[in-house]
PDB file of C-alpha atoms in Angstrom:
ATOM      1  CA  UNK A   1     129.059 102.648  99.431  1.00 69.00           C
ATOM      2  CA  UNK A   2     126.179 102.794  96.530  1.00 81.00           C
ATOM      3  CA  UNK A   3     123.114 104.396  97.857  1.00 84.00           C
ATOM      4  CA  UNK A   4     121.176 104.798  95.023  1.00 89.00           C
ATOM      5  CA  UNK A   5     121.260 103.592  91.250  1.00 92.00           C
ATOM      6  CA  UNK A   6     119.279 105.497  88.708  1.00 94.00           C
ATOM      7  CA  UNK A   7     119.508 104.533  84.895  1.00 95.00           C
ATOM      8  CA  UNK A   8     117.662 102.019  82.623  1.00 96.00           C
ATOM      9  CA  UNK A   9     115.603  99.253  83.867  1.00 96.00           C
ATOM     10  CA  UNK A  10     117.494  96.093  81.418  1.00 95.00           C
ATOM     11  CA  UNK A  11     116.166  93.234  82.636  1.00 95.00           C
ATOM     12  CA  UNK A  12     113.827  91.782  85.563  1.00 94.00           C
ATOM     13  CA  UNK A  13     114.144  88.110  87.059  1.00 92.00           C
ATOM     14  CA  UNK A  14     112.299  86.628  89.632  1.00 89.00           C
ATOM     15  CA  UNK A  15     114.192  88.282  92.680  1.00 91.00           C
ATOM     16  CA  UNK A  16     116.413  90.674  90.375  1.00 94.00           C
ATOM     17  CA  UNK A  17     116.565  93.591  88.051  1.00 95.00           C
ATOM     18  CA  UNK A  18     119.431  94.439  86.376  1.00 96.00           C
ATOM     19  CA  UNK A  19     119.833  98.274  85.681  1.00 96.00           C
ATOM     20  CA  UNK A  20     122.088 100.205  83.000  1.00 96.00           C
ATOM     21  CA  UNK A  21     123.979 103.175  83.991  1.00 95.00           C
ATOM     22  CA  UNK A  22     126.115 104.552  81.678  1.00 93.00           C
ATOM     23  CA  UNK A  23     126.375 101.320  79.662  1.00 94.00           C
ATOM     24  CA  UNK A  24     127.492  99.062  82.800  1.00 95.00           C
ATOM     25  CA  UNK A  25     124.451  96.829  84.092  1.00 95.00           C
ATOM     26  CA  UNK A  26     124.177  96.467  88.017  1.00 96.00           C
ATOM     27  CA  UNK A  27     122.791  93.340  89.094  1.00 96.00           C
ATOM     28  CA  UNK A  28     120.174  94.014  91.853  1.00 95.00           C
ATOM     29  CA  UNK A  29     118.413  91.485  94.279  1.00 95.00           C
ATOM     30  CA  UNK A  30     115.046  92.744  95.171  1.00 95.00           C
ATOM     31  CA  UNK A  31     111.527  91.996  96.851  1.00 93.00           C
ATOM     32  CA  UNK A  32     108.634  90.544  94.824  1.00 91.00           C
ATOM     33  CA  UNK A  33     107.600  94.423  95.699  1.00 90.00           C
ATOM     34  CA  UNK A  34     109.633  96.403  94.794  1.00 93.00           C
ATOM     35  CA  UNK A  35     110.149  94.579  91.417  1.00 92.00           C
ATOM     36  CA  UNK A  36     106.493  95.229  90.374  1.00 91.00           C
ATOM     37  CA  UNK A  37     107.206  99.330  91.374  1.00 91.00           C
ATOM     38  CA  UNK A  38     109.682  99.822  89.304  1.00 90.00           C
ATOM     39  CA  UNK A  39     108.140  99.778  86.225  1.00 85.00           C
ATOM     40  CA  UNK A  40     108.312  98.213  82.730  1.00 91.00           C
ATOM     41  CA  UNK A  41     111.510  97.074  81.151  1.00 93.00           C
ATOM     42  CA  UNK A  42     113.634  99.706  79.305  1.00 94.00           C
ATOM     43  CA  UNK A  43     111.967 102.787  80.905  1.00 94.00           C
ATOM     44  CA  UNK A  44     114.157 104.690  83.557  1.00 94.00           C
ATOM     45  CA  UNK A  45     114.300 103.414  87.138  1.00 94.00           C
ATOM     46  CA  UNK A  46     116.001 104.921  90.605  1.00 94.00           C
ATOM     47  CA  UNK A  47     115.980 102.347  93.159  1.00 94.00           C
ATOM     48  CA  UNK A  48     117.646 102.464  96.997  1.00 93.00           C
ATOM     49  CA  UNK A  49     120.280 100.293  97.607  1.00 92.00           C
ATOM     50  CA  UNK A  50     122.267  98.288 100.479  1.00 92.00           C
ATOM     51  CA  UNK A  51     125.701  97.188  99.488  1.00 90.00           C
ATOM     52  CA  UNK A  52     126.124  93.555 101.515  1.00 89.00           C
ATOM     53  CA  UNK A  53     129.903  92.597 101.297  1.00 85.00           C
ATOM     54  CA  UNK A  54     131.073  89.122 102.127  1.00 81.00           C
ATOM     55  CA  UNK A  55     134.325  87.251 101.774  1.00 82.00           C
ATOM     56  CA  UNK A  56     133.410  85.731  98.686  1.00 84.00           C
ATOM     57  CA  UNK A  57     131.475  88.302  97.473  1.00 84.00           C
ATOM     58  CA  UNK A  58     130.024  92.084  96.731  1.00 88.00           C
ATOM     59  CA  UNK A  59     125.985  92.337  96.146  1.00 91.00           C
ATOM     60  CA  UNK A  60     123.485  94.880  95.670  1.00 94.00           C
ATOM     61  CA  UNK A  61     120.045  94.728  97.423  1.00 95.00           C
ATOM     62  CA  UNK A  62     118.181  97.328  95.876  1.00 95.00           C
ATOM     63  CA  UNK A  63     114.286  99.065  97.292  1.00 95.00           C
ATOM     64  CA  UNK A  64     111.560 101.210  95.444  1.00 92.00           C
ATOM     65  CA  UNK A  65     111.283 103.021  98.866  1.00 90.00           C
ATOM     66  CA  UNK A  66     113.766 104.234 101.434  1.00 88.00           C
ATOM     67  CA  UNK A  67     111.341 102.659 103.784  1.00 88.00           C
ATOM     68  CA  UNK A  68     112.022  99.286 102.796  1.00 91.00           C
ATOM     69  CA  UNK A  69     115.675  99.896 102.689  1.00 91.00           C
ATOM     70  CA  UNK A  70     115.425 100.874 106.235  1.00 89.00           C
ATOM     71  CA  UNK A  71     113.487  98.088 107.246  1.00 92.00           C
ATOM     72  CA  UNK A  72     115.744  95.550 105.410  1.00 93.00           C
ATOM     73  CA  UNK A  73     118.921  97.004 107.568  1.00 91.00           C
ATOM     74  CA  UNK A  74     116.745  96.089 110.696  1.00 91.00           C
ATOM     75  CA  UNK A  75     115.431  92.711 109.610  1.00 93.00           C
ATOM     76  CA  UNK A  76     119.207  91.393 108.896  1.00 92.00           C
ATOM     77  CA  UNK A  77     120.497  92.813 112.081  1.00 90.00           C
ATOM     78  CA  UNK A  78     118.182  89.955 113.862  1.00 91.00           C
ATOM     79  CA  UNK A  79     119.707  86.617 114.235  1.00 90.00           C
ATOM     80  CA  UNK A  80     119.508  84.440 111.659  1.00 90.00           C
ATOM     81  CA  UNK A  81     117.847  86.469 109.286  1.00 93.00           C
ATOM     82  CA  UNK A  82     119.766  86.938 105.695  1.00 91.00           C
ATOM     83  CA  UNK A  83     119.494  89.089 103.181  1.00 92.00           C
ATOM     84  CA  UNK A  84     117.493  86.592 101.472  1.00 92.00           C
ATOM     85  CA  UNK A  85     115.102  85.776 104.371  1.00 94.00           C
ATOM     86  CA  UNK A  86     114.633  89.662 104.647  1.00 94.00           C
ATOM     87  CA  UNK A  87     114.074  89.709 101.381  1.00 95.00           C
ATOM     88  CA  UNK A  88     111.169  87.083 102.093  1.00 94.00           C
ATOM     89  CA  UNK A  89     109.561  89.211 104.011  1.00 95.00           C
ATOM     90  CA  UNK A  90     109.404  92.443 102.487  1.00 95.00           C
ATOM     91  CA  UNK A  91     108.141  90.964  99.225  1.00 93.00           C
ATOM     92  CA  UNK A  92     104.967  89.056 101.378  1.00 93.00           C
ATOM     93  CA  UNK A  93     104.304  92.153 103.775  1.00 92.00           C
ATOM     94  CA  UNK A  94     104.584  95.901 102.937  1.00 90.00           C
ATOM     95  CA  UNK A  95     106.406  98.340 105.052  1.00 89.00           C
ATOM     96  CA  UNK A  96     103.254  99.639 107.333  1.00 89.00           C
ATOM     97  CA  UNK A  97     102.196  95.256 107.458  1.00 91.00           C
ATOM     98  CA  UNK A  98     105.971  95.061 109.122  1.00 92.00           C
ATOM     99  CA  UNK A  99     105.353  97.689 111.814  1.00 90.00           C
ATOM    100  CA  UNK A 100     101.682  96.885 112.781  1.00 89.00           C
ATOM    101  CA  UNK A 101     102.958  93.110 113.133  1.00 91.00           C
ATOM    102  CA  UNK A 102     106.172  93.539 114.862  1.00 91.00           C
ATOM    103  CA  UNK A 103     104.021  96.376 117.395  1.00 87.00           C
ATOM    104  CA  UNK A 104     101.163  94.082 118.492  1.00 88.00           C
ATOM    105  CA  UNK A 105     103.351  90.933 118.147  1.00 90.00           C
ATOM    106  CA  UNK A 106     102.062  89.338 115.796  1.00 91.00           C
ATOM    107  CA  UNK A 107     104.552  86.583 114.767  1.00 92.00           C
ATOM    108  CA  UNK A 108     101.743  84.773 112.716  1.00 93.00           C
ATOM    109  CA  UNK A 109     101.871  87.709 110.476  1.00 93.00           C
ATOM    110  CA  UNK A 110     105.895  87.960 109.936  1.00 94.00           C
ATOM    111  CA  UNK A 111     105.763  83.856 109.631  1.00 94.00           C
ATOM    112  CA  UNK A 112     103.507  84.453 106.246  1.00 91.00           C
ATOM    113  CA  UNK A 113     106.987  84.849 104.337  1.00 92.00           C
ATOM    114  CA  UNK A 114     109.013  82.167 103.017  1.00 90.00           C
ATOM    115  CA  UNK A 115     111.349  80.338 105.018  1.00 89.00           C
ATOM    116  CA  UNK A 116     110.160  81.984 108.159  1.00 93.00           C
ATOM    117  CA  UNK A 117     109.275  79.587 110.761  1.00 93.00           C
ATOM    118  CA  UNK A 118     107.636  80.278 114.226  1.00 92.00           C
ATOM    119  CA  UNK A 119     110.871  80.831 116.469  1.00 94.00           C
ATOM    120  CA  UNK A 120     112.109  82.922 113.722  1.00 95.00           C
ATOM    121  CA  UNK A 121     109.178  84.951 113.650  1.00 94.00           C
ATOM    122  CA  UNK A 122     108.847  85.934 117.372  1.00 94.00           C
ATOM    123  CA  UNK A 123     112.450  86.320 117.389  1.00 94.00           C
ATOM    124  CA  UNK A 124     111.844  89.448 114.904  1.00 94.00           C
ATOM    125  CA  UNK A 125     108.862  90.648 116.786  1.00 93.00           C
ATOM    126  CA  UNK A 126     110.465  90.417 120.024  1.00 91.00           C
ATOM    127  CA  UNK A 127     113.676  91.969 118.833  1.00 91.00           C
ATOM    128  CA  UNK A 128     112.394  94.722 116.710  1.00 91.00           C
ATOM    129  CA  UNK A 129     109.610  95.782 119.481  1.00 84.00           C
ATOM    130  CA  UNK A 130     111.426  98.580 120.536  1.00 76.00           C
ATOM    131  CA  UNK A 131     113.655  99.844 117.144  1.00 73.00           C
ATOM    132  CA  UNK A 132     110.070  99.762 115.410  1.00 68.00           C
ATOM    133  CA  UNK A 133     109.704 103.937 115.744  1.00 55.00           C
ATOM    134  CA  UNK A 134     112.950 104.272 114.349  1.00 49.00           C
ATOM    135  CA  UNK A 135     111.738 103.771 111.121  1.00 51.00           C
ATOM    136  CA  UNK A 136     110.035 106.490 109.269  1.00 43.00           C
ATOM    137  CA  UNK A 137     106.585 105.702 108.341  1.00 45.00           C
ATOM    138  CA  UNK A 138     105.450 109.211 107.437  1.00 43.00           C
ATOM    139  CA  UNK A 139     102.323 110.339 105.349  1.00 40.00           C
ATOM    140  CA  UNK A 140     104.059 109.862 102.201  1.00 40.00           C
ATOM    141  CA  UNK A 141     105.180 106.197 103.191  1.00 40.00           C
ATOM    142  CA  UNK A 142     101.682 105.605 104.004  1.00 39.00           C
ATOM    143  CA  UNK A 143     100.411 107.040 100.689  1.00 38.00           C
ATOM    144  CA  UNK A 144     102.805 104.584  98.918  1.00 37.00           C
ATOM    145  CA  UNK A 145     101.664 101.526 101.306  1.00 36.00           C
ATOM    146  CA  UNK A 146      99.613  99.033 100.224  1.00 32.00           C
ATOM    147  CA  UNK A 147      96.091  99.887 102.193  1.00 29.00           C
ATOM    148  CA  UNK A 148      96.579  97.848 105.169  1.00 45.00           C
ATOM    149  CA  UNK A 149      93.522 100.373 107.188  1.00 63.00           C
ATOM    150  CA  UNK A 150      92.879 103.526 108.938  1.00 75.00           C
ATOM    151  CA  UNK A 151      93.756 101.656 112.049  1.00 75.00           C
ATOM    152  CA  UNK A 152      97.142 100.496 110.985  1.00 75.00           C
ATOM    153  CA  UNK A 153      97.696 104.133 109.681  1.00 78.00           C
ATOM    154  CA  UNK A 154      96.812 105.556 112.332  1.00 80.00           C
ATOM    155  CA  UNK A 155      99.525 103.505 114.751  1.00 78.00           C
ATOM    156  CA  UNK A 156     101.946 104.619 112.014  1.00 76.00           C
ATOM    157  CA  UNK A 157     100.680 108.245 113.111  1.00 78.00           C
ATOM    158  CA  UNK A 158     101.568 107.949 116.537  1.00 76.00           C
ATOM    159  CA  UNK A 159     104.791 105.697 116.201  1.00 75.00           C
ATOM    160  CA  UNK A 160     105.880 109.081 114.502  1.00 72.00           C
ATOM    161  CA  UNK A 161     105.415 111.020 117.413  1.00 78.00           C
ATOM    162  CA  UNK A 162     107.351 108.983 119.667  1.00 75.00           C
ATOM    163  CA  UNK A 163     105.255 106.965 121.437  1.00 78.00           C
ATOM    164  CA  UNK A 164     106.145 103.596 122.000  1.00 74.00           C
ATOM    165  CA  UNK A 165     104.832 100.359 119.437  1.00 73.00           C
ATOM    166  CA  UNK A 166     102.569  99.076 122.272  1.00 73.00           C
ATOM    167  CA  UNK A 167     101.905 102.596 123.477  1.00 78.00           C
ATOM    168  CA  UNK A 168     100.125 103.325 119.597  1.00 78.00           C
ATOM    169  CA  UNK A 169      98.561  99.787 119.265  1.00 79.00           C
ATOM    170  CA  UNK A 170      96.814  99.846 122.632  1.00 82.00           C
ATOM    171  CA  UNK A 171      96.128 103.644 122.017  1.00 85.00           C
ATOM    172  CA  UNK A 172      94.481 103.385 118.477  1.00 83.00           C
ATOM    173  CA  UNK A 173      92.861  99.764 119.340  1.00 82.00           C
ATOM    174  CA  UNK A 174      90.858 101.958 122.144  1.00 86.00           C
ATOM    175  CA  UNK A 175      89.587 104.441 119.681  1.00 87.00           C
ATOM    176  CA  UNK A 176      88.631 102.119 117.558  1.00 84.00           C
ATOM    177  CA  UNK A 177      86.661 100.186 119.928  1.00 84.00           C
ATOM    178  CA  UNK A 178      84.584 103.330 120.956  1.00 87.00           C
ATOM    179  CA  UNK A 179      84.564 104.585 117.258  1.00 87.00           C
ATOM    180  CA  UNK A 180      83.856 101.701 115.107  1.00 81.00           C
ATOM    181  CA  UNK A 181      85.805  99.953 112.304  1.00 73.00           C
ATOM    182  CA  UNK A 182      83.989 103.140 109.563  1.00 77.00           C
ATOM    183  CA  UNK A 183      86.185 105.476 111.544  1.00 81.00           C
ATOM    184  CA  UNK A 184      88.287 107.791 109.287  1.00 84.00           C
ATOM    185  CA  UNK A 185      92.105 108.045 109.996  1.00 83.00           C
ATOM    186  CA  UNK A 186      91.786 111.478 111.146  1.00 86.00           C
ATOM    187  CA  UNK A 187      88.953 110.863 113.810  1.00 87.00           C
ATOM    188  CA  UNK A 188      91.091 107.532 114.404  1.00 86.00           C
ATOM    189  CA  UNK A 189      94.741 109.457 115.415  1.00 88.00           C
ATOM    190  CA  UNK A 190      92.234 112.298 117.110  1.00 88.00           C
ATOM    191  CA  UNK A 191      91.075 110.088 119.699  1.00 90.00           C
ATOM    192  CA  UNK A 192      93.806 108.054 120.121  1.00 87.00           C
ATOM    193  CA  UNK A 193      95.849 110.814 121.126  1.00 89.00           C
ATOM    194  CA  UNK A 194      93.728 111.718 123.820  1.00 87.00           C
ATOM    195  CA  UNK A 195      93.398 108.074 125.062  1.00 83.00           C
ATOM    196  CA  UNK A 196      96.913 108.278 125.331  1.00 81.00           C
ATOM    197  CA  UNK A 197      97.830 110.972 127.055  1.00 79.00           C
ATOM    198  CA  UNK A 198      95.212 109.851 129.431  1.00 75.00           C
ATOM    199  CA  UNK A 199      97.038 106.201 130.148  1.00 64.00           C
TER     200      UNK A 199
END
């Protein structure tokens, strides 16, 4: 199993980058987003990578961030998603997108990618409700993310305390409602907190 690659950047296609290592070029799949991370060609690049093994084939899927990795694994263990479907996704919603949608379930939001129709969509929501706090979506994940809002941070926050996806949502929705959409993250995941250890 290949868990990471680190080398050369050689090449970039629209859902590829080929990287040297050593002199032997691994040809990598990859998100629209992960892609524009990794930087300009022939400068060094490190990405994550899932090793997806058919009958008729060996491929690499490869991430700027362990957090998409993770989320990729999850994605293709829902029926009648592929590797290239999951790929879909990631590239048209980032990381902390993925967990606010699949928490309030919000299939409108995962059906923005390509090739993702309605049933798929709540499928993934539906299925994914309850694995959504197993993926880490820490303070440096959130540093990385695309700003998505304190609000959506701040459900982040608490899915990394254990509470439950529609535990954070209805938690954080109820600060912000007495707060104001101007609240900071901090003041945000403050009063949450209390809200939900009230509930």
């Amino acid at each position: 199993m290949i868990a990471h690659l680190k080398g050369r950047l050689d090449a970039t296609g629209v859902d590829y980058a080929v990287i040297d290592v050593g002199g032997v070029g691994y040809l990598i799949g990859a998100s629209a987003r992960t892609l524009a991370a990794i930087g300009p060609v022939g400068e060094a690049a490190m990405l994550h990578t899932e090793m997806l093994v058919a009958e008729d084939s060996i491929r690499l899927v490869g991430f700027a961030r362990a957090e998409e990795r993770d989320w990729f694994r999850l994605l293709t263990g829902v029926q009648g998603v592929g590797s290239r479907v999951a790929l879909a996704i990631l590239s048209a919603l980032d990381t902390a997108e993925i967990a606010r949608a699949v928490s309030a379930q919000d299939k409108a939001m995962i059906a923005r990618a390509n090739g993702v129709g309605p049933k798929l969509a709540e499928r993934i929501v539906r299925e994914l409700k309850d694995k959504v706090g197993s993926v880490a979506l820490g303070p440096a994940a959130a540093a990385q993310a695309m700003p998505v809002g304190a609000s959506a941070d701040a459900v982040s926050a608490l899915l990394n305390l254990g509470f439950r996806p529609a535990e954070a949502a209805s938690a954080v929705s109820a600060a912000e409602e007495d707060l104001g959409p101007a609240a900071t993250l901090d003041a945000l995941v403050r009063l949450a907190l209390r809200k939900a250890a009230k509930s």
